[in-house]
Tab-separated table of C-alpha atoms in Angstrom:
chain	number	residue	atom	x	y	z
A	7	MET	CA	-9.013	-3.246	-12.663
A	8	MET	CA	-6.697	-0.351	-13.422
A	9	ILE	CA	-4.089	0.841	-10.959
A	10	PRO	CA	-0.831	2.755	-11.258
A	11	THR	CA	2.102	0.348	-11.262
A	12	ILE	CA	5.192	1.113	-9.220
A	13	LYS	CA	8.137	1.283	-11.616
A	14	THR	CA	10.981	1.929	-9.212
A	15	ALA	CA	12.986	-1.145	-8.202
A	16	PRO	CA	16.308	-1.815	-6.516
A	17	THR	CA	19.188	-0.830	-8.787
A	18	LEU	CA	20.505	-4.375	-8.793
A	19	PHE	CA	17.283	-5.681	-10.342
A	20	ALA	CA	17.219	-2.792	-12.817
A	21	ALA	CA	20.711	-3.675	-14.004
A	22	LEU	CA	19.596	-7.203	-14.770
A	23	THR	CA	16.956	-5.924	-17.234
A	24	ALA	CA	19.542	-4.372	-19.572
A	25	THR	CA	18.730	-5.065	-23.216
A	26	ALA	CA	22.197	-6.121	-24.361
A	27	LEU	CA	25.467	-7.400	-22.977
A	28	LEU	CA	28.648	-5.762	-24.282
A	29	VAL	CA	31.438	-7.384	-22.311
A	30	PHE	CA	31.518	-10.568	-20.265
A	31	GLN	CA	34.958	-11.266	-18.858
A	32	PRO	CA	36.668	-12.468	-15.683
A	33	SER	CA	38.989	-10.030	-13.950
A	34	PRO	CA	42.164	-11.903	-12.910
A	35	ALA	CA	43.253	-9.299	-10.372
A	36	SER	CA	40.116	-9.477	-8.311
A	37	ALA	CA	38.955	-12.992	-9.324
A	38	ARG	CA	35.586	-11.436	-10.149
A	39	THR	CA	33.469	-11.764	-13.250
A	40	THR	CA	32.452	-8.447	-14.803
A	41	LEU	CA	29.525	-7.699	-17.129
A	42	GLN	CA	29.486	-4.364	-18.914
A	43	LEU	CA	25.829	-3.566	-19.672
A	44	ASP	CA	24.506	-1.239	-22.336
A	45	ASN	CA	22.679	0.930	-19.796
A	46	GLY	CA	26.013	2.137	-18.417
A	47	ASN	CA	26.036	-0.136	-15.382
A	48	VAL	CA	28.757	-2.667	-14.550
A	49	LEU	CA	27.620	-5.866	-12.868
A	50	SER	CA	30.247	-7.996	-11.144
A	51	PHE	CA	30.207	-11.082	-8.943
A	52	SER	CA	32.785	-13.273	-7.232
A	53	ASP	CA	31.231	-16.640	-8.087
A	54	GLY	CA	28.359	-18.138	-10.053
A	55	SER	CA	27.086	-17.923	-13.622
A	56	ILE	CA	24.355	-16.277	-15.673
A	57	ASP	CA	22.610	-17.293	-18.900
A	58	MET	CA	23.284	-14.576	-21.459
A	59	VAL	CA	19.880	-14.970	-23.138
A	60	THR	CA	17.350	-15.417	-20.341
A	61	GLY	CA	19.245	-13.822	-17.453
A	62	SER	CA	18.835	-17.004	-15.414
A	63	GLY	CA	21.639	-17.840	-13.056
A	64	GLU	CA	23.046	-17.866	-9.557
A	65	LEU	CA	25.423	-15.146	-8.422
A	66	PHE	CA	27.391	-14.600	-5.210
A	67	ASP	CA	28.834	-11.379	-3.781
A	68	VAL	CA	27.151	-9.203	-6.413
A	69	SER	CA	27.920	-5.524	-7.041
A	70	VAL	CA	26.496	-2.904	-9.409
A	71	VAL	CA	28.674	0.094	-10.304
A	72	GLU	CA	27.393	3.159	-12.153
A	73	TYR	CA	29.911	5.715	-13.465
A	74	GLY	CA	32.562	4.407	-11.108
A	75	GLU	CA	30.363	4.446	-7.995
A	76	GLU	CA	28.895	1.351	-6.377
A	77	VAL	CA	25.130	1.835	-6.235
A	78	ALA	CA	23.956	-1.618	-5.135
A	79	ARG	CA	25.266	-4.868	-3.725
A	80	ALA	CA	23.867	-8.236	-2.704
A	81	GLU	CA	25.254	-11.275	-0.975
A	82	TYR	CA	23.347	-13.663	-3.232
A	83	VAL	CA	21.049	-13.476	-6.275
A	84	ARG	CA	19.231	-16.308	-8.026
A	85	ILE	CA	17.116	-15.834	-11.169
A	86	ASP	CA	14.973	-18.336	-13.042
A	87	ALA	CA	13.548	-16.664	-16.154
A	88	THR	CA	12.402	-17.315	-19.702
A	89	GLY	CA	12.390	-15.154	-22.821
A	90	ASN	CA	15.045	-12.574	-23.605
A	91	LEU	CA	16.637	-10.556	-20.829
A	92	GLY	CA	15.239	-7.010	-20.762
A	93	GLN	CA	12.840	-7.559	-23.673
A	94	ALA	CA	9.033	-7.600	-23.675
A	95	ASP	CA	8.927	-11.409	-23.500
A	96	TRP	CA	11.181	-11.586	-20.424
A	97	PHE	CA	9.242	-13.514	-17.747
A	98	VAL	CA	10.678	-14.015	-14.276
A	99	ASN	CA	9.646	-17.316	-12.725
A	100	GLU	CA	11.659	-16.577	-9.600
A	101	LEU	CA	14.050	-13.859	-8.480
A	102	VAL	CA	15.603	-14.126	-5.040
A	103	ALA	CA	18.156	-11.820	-3.424
A	104	ASP	CA	19.726	-12.004	0.036
A	105	ASN	CA	21.156	-9.013	1.896
A	106	LEU	CA	20.433	-6.517	-0.842
A	107	GLU	CA	21.580	-2.930	-0.309
A	108	ALA	CA	20.898	0.225	-2.311
A	109	VAL	CA	24.029	2.105	-1.259
A	110	GLU	CA	23.137	5.700	-2.132
A	111	GLU	CA	19.614	5.461	-0.729
A	112	GLY	CA	20.785	3.699	2.433
A	113	ILE	CA	18.164	0.964	2.059
A	114	PHE	CA	18.844	-2.614	3.160
A	115	ILE	CA	16.618	-5.623	2.381
A	116	GLY	CA	17.460	-8.886	4.083
A	117	ARG	CA	15.436	-11.024	1.684
A	118	ALA	CA	13.614	-10.225	-1.556
A	119	GLU	CA	11.523	-12.727	-3.506
A	120	LEU	CA	9.590	-12.091	-6.745
A	121	ARG	CA	7.721	-14.895	-8.480
A	122	ASP	CA	5.752	-15.237	-11.725
A	123	ILE	CA	5.981	-11.671	-13.065
A	124	ALA	CA	6.158	-10.538	-16.714
A	125	MET	CA	9.033	-8.238	-15.786
A	126	GLY	CA	9.946	-7.299	-19.352
A	127	MET	CA	6.500	-5.906	-20.192
A	128	LEU	CA	6.206	-4.238	-16.807
A	129	ALA	CA	9.527	-2.433	-17.164
A	130	MET	CA	8.675	-1.179	-20.662
A	131	ASP	CA	5.195	0.165	-19.859
A	132	ASP	CA	5.195	3.830	-18.758
A	133	GLU	CA	1.428	4.264	-18.612
A	134	MET	CA	-1.330	3.322	-16.212
A	135	VAL	CA	-1.524	-0.405	-16.740
A	136	ASP	CA	-3.959	-3.248	-16.583
A	137	TYR	CA	-1.790	-5.084	-14.113
A	138	GLU	CA	-3.501	-8.413	-14.747
A	139	GLN	CA	-1.470	-8.466	-17.991
A	140	TYR	CA	1.728	-8.937	-16.016
A	141	LEU	CA	0.593	-11.229	-13.217
A	142	THR	CA	-0.615	-14.794	-12.741
A	143	PRO	CA	-2.323	-16.664	-9.880
A	144	GLY	CA	1.199	-17.661	-8.817
A	145	THR	CA	2.557	-14.109	-8.683
A	146	SER	CA	3.959	-13.033	-5.333
A	147	VAL	CA	6.253	-10.350	-3.922
A	148	LEU	CA	7.977	-10.673	-0.567
A	149	LEU	CA	10.438	-8.309	1.132
A	150	GLU	CA	11.771	-9.072	4.609
A	151	ASN	CA	13.966	-7.298	7.125
A	152	ILE	CA	13.966	-3.864	5.498
A	153	GLY	CA	16.007	-1.100	7.068
A	154	MET	CA	16.696	2.551	6.260
A	155	ALA	CA	17.726	5.711	8.046
A	156	ASP	CA	17.869	9.479	7.719
A	157	GLU	CA	19.074	12.290	9.956
A	158	GLU	CA	15.935	12.148	12.090
A	159	ALA	CA	15.124	8.493	12.647
A	160	LEU	CA	15.749	4.820	11.960
A	161	PHE	CA	13.080	2.924	10.027
A	162	SER	CA	12.565	-0.802	9.740
A	163	VAL	CA	9.938	-3.161	8.333
A	164	ASP	CA	9.710	-6.823	9.261
A	165	ARG	CA	7.813	-7.897	6.173
A	166	VAL	CA	6.091	-6.570	3.050
A	167	ALA	CA	4.118	-9.207	1.129
A	168	SER	CA	1.538	-9.343	-1.617
A	169	LEU	CA	-1.696	-11.171	-0.877
A	170	PRO	CA	-2.651	-14.089	-3.164
A	171	PHE	CA	-3.918	-13.021	-6.570
A	172	GLY	CA	-7.130	-14.361	-8.083
A	173	PHE	CA	-8.527	-13.969	-11.608
A	174	ASP	CA	-11.850	-14.470	-13.369
A	175	LEU	CA	-13.548	-13.606	-16.667
A	176	LEU	CA	-16.355	-11.137	-17.236
A	177	ASN	CA	-19.228	-12.209	-19.456
A	178	ASP	CA	-17.524	-10.519	-22.435
A	179	GLY	CA	-14.345	-12.549	-21.893
A	180	GLN	CA	-12.280	-9.771	-20.292
A	181	GLN	CA	-9.985	-11.041	-17.555
A	182	ILE	CA	-10.004	-9.147	-14.269
A	183	VAL	CA	-8.249	-9.521	-10.943
A	184	THR	CA	-10.671	-10.785	-8.306
A	185	ASN	CA	-8.268	-10.844	-5.353
A	186	ALA	CA	-5.245	-8.661	-4.631
A	187	GLY	CA	-3.631	-6.789	-1.792
A	188	ILE	CA	-0.570	-6.114	0.298
A	189	GLU	CA	0.466	-6.555	3.924
A	190	VAL	CA	3.062	-4.477	5.761
A	191	ASP	CA	4.049	-6.004	9.097
A	192	GLY	CA	6.211	-4.441	11.745
A	193	PHE	CA	6.902	-0.973	10.365
A	194	THR	CA	8.878	0.776	13.115
A	195	MET	CA	10.142	4.327	13.404
A	196	MET	CA	12.713	5.138	16.112
A	197	PRO	CA	13.713	8.816	16.438
A	198	LEU	CA	17.415	9.487	16.941
A	199	ASP	CA	18.482	11.210	20.156
A	200	GLY	CA	18.743	14.952	19.705
A	201	SER	CA	16.842	14.982	16.413
A	202	ALA	CA	13.798	17.128	15.731
A	203	ALA	CA	11.711	13.966	15.545
A	204	GLY	CA	12.981	12.849	18.940
A	205	SER	CA	11.939	16.138	20.544
A	206	ASP	CA	8.473	16.062	18.983
A	207	PRO	CA	5.712	16.223	21.657
A	208	MET	CA	4.176	13.014	20.335
A	209	PHE	CA	7.367	11.014	20.886
A	210	GLN	CA	7.940	12.635	24.251
A	211	LYS	CA	4.497	11.507	25.411
A	212	LEU	CA	5.184	8.023	24.107
A	213	ALA	CA	8.491	7.933	25.976
A	214	GLU	CA	6.672	8.838	29.206
A	215	ARG	CA	4.609	5.675	28.660
A	216	GLY	CA	7.683	3.547	28.032
A	217	ILE	CA	7.199	3.469	24.245
A	218	THR	CA	10.497	4.287	22.515
A	219	ASP	CA	9.365	3.786	18.923
A	220	VAL	CA	6.221	3.910	16.809
A	221	GLY	CA	5.156	0.558	15.406
A	222	MET	CA	2.557	0.154	12.663
A	223	ASP	CA	0.958	-2.616	10.607
A	224	LEU	CA	-1.054	-2.181	7.410
A	225	LYS	CA	-3.193	-4.418	5.226
A	226	ILE	CA	-4.892	-3.338	1.985
A	227	ALA	CA	-7.076	-5.834	0.141
A	228	SER	CA	-9.501	-5.792	-2.768
A	229	GLY	CA	-11.814	-8.394	-4.236
A	230	VAL	CA	-14.521	-8.901	-6.847
A	231	ARG	CA	-17.494	-11.253	-6.844
A	232	LEU	CA	-19.271	-11.935	-10.152
A	233	ALA	CA	-22.942	-12.910	-10.252
A	234	GLY	CA	-24.967	-12.974	-13.449
A	235	ASP	CA	-24.542	-9.648	-15.255
A	236	SER	CA	-23.417	-7.755	-12.159
A	237	MET	CA	-20.268	-7.525	-10.080
A	238	THR	CA	-19.572	-6.522	-6.496
A	239	MET	CA	-16.238	-4.957	-5.595
A	240	PHE	CA	-14.832	-5.070	-2.076
A	241	TYR	CA	-12.099	-2.835	-0.706
A	242	GLY	CA	-10.631	-2.945	2.776
A	243	ILE	CA	-7.913	-1.202	4.784
A	244	GLU	CA	-6.681	-2.209	8.231
A	245	ALA	CA	-4.128	0.053	9.890
A	246	ALA	CA	-2.813	-0.330	13.416
A	247	MET	CA	-0.486	1.813	15.491
A	248	ARG	CA	0.585	-0.830	17.958
A	249	ASP	CA	-0.501	-0.280	21.573
A	250	LEU	CA	-2.315	2.930	20.576
A	251	THR	CA	-5.065	2.580	17.980
A	252	GLU	CA	-6.501	0.529	15.133
A	253	ILE	CA	-8.591	1.738	12.188
A	254	ARG	CA	-10.555	-0.465	9.799
A	255	PHE	CA	-12.376	0.618	6.652
A	256	ASN	CA	-14.417	-1.662	4.391
A	257	VAL	CA	-16.683	-0.827	1.467
A	258	ALA	CA	-18.715	-2.869	-1.010
A	259	LEU	CA	-19.666	-1.354	-4.376
A	260	SER	CA	-21.693	-2.875	-7.213
A	261	MET	CA	-22.126	-2.197	-10.920
A	262	ALA	CA	-23.103	-3.917	-14.142
A	263	GLN	CA	-20.342	-5.853	-15.886
A	264	VAL	CA	-20.997	-4.068	-19.187
A	265	SER	CA	-20.484	-0.677	-17.496
A	266	TYR	CA	-17.185	-1.869	-16.043
A	267	SER	CA	-16.005	-3.095	-19.461
A	268	GLN	CA	-16.906	0.193	-21.137
A	269	LEU	CA	-15.883	2.766	-18.534
A	270	VAL	CA	-12.891	1.461	-16.588
A	271	PRO	CA	-10.523	1.223	-19.610
A	272	MET	CA	-11.302	4.887	-20.325
A	273	LEU	CA	-9.658	5.941	-17.047
A	274	SER	CA	-6.194	5.448	-18.563
A	275	SER	CA	-6.971	7.853	-21.414
A	276	PRO	CA	-6.530	11.562	-20.473
A	277	GLU	CA	-9.107	12.701	-23.022
A	278	ASP	CA	-11.699	10.188	-21.791
A	279	ASN	CA	-10.912	10.314	-18.081
A	280	GLY	CA	-13.513	12.953	-17.171
A	281	ALA	CA	-16.309	11.217	-19.070
A	282	ALA	CA	-15.365	7.907	-17.464
A	283	LEU	CA	-15.509	9.334	-13.938
A	284	LEU	CA	-18.883	10.916	-14.639
A	285	GLY	CA	-20.187	7.648	-16.041
A	286	LEU	CA	-18.872	5.652	-13.103
A	287	SER	CA	-20.588	7.958	-10.606
A	288	GLY	CA	-23.906	6.877	-12.060
A	289	ALA	CA	-22.988	3.253	-12.743
A	290	VAL	CA	-21.442	2.409	-9.362
A	291	SER	CA	-23.634	1.950	-6.287
A	292	LEU	CA	-22.796	1.673	-2.604
A	293	ASP	CA	-23.910	-1.639	-1.087
A	294	ALA	CA	-22.379	-1.251	2.381
A	295	ALA	CA	-19.534	0.456	4.225
A	296	GLU	CA	-17.904	0.295	7.631
A	297	ILE	CA	-15.456	2.475	9.543
A	298	VAL	CA	-14.146	1.268	12.910
A	299	ILE	CA	-11.873	3.287	15.191
A	300	ASP	CA	-10.479	1.340	18.139
A	301	ASP	CA	-8.661	3.787	20.429
A	302	ARG	CA	-6.290	2.283	22.992
A	303	GLY	CA	-4.589	5.432	24.200
A	304	LEU	CA	-3.785	7.607	21.193
A	305	LEU	CA	-6.587	10.065	21.994
A	306	ASP	CA	-5.230	10.482	25.532
A	307	ILE	CA	-1.871	11.527	24.097
A	308	LEU	CA	-3.395	13.878	21.528
A	309	PHE	CA	-5.579	15.593	24.144
A	310	GLU	CA	-2.622	15.971	26.512
A	311	ILE	CA	-0.560	17.626	23.766
A	312	ALA	CA	-3.434	19.915	22.741
A	313	ALA	CA	-4.133	20.864	26.371
A	314	GLU	CA	-0.496	21.813	26.994
A	315	GLU	CA	-0.399	23.906	23.830
A	316	GLU	CA	-3.599	25.759	24.860
A	317	GLY	CA	-2.554	26.063	28.492
A	318	VAL	CA	-5.648	24.289	29.843
A	319	SER	CA	-6.299	21.016	31.646
A	320	ASP	CA	-6.868	17.760	29.819
A	321	GLY	CA	-10.463	17.684	31.100
A	322	ASP	CA	-11.146	21.181	29.806
A	323	MET	CA	-9.678	20.249	26.437
A	324	ARG	CA	-12.028	17.279	26.121
A	325	THR	CA	-15.004	19.422	27.160
A	326	MET	CA	-14.169	21.973	24.479
A	327	ALA	CA	-13.839	19.196	21.901
A	328	ARG	CA	-17.276	17.821	22.805
A	329	MET	CA	-18.826	21.287	22.564
A	330	VAL	CA	-17.309	21.918	19.122
A	331	LEU	CA	-18.442	18.458	17.982
A	332	ALA	CA	-21.998	18.980	19.258
A	333	SER	CA	-22.259	22.330	17.466
A	334	ALA	CA	-20.948	20.868	14.205
A	335	LEU	CA	-23.264	17.852	14.262
A	336	GLN	CA	-26.295	19.943	15.172
A	337	GLY	CA	-25.572	22.337	12.335
A	338	THR	CA	-24.992	19.560	9.775
A	339	PHE	CA	-27.454	16.862	10.882
A	340	PRO	CA	-30.196	18.683	12.843
A	341	GLU	CA	-32.574	15.691	12.673
A	342	ASN	CA	-30.026	13.051	13.637
A	343	ALA	CA	-27.526	14.830	15.896
A	344	ALA	CA	-29.174	13.424	19.042
A	345	ASN	CA	-28.406	9.867	17.885
A	346	LEU	CA	-24.973	10.546	16.428
A	347	LEU	CA	-23.494	12.576	19.278
A	348	PRO	CA	-23.524	10.196	22.312
A	349	PRO	CA	-21.299	7.424	20.864
A	350	ILE	CA	-18.790	9.953	19.499
A	351	GLU	CA	-18.711	11.765	22.857
A	352	ALA	CA	-18.087	8.401	24.520
A	353	LEU	CA	-15.050	7.847	22.295
A	354	ILE	CA	-13.671	11.263	23.274
A	355	SER	CA	-14.287	10.639	26.976
A	356	GLN	CA	-13.363	6.963	27.318
A	357	GLY	CA	-11.575	5.781	24.205
A	358	GLY	CA	-12.771	2.344	23.132
A	359	GLU	CA	-14.289	1.367	19.806
A	360	LEU	CA	-16.442	3.545	17.560
A	361	GLN	CA	-18.232	1.823	14.682
A	362	VAL	CA	-19.905	3.685	11.808
A	363	LEU	CA	-21.988	1.446	9.530
A	364	ALA	CA	-23.751	2.240	6.262
A	365	GLN	CA	-26.330	-0.436	5.403
A	366	PRO	CA	-28.803	0.913	2.837
A	367	GLY	CA	-31.934	-1.103	2.112
A	368	MET	CA	-30.878	-1.190	-1.543
A	369	PRO	CA	-27.719	-0.096	-3.432
A	370	VAL	CA	-27.372	3.702	-3.620
A	371	PRO	CA	-25.722	5.233	-6.745
A	372	LEU	CA	-22.656	7.337	-6.003
A	373	SER	CA	-24.237	10.104	-8.067
A	374	SER	CA	-26.619	10.633	-5.128
A	375	SER	CA	-23.754	12.180	-3.160
A	376	LEU	CA	-24.543	15.635	-4.573
A	377	GLY	CA	-28.037	15.484	-3.110
A	378	PHE	CA	-26.652	14.190	0.194
A	379	MET	CA	-24.345	17.213	0.458
A	380	MET	CA	-27.358	19.494	0.137
A	381	LEU	CA	-29.530	17.424	2.516
A	382	PRO	CA	-27.151	15.576	4.896
A	383	ASP	CA	-29.959	14.172	7.060
A	384	MET	CA	-31.307	12.421	3.957
A	385	ALA	CA	-27.968	10.631	3.629
A	386	ILE	CA	-28.316	9.253	7.160
A	387	GLN	CA	-31.716	7.783	6.321
A	388	GLN	CA	-31.057	6.478	2.800
A	389	LEU	CA	-27.640	5.041	3.583
A	390	GLY	CA	-28.867	3.427	6.797
A	391	ILE	CA	-26.054	4.943	8.848
A	392	THR	CA	-25.678	3.877	12.480
A	393	VAL	CA	-23.002	4.925	14.971
A	394	THR	CA	-22.241	2.807	18.040
A	395	HIS	CA	-19.622	2.807	20.784
A	396	MET	CA	-18.150	-0.024	22.822
A	397	PRO	CA	-15.849	0.624	25.819
């Protein structure tokens, strides 16, 4: 499974991956220990120790200075690692930091935990990577109590955590990730008084309802099930704007293992990328899909804002929306508009939950999408699409 890997990391962690140590000396005046690193950074701490080979150690009151300016600080850092610090064999068993702050970016992290990551290889790889090379079933990433700010708003996140990783082998012996994902809990945005964000119509409508900030949660998960010579891939997204709406998307795709082994590695090669995408469109089939929109008041706010901008009533705005929707559906799906329209109109009128399901009788190749664009009603039939509404 190929995904782009995020390379940016807090400056404090980046300093610890330096490839060589030039100076390691205590500073009598400040009673701090100073490490001059070959990447130009200076790492200092008031107490603790660090292994010069592996980077393992426990440090207190840590600071990173770059060209005379402090760029990061942490109250506490503990590292348990093997291999050679900053080299390809550097493997972090555990890295923990408390009250970490990236000074220039204005980002604060109350607690950061990284476990079982081949950090040396990850830091040296600039390409799209097979991230199973750097992870293990014990790999985990946890960030808690994150805070940041700009001129418009304050942002905070209660928790960002990786979901448990799982691995398995294809029939040809290739290792793939069978479970992965991330959860973001308690993302909150609070506009500052007098800012452009604070005067935005959306936030004004929220304030009228007693909601002073926007809170969101997000979960992204993927999985793979192997059976015989085939494999089924599952992808899911759950996003919630607290007290306002929730959206869920799930899809199941299938393909032959041999096609996966041949085509997916080609995606990381620019000269082979186009051929790989074309091959995947024929090799991958849709097994099932689901989209669920659970509106708990967001549509009311959006229609109120639109009505005020158009100078009409909220009821008139909803009527116009239903008319535009009916015309669009009739023009696109003339044979199925009568079945599709009522549940969508109910969502516009009442809110509630709208569910769109695709349950084809047999897997449908993604290459069929070109034909579906030319004959949309055929897509409704072959994909087994149903649309339902619940108050």
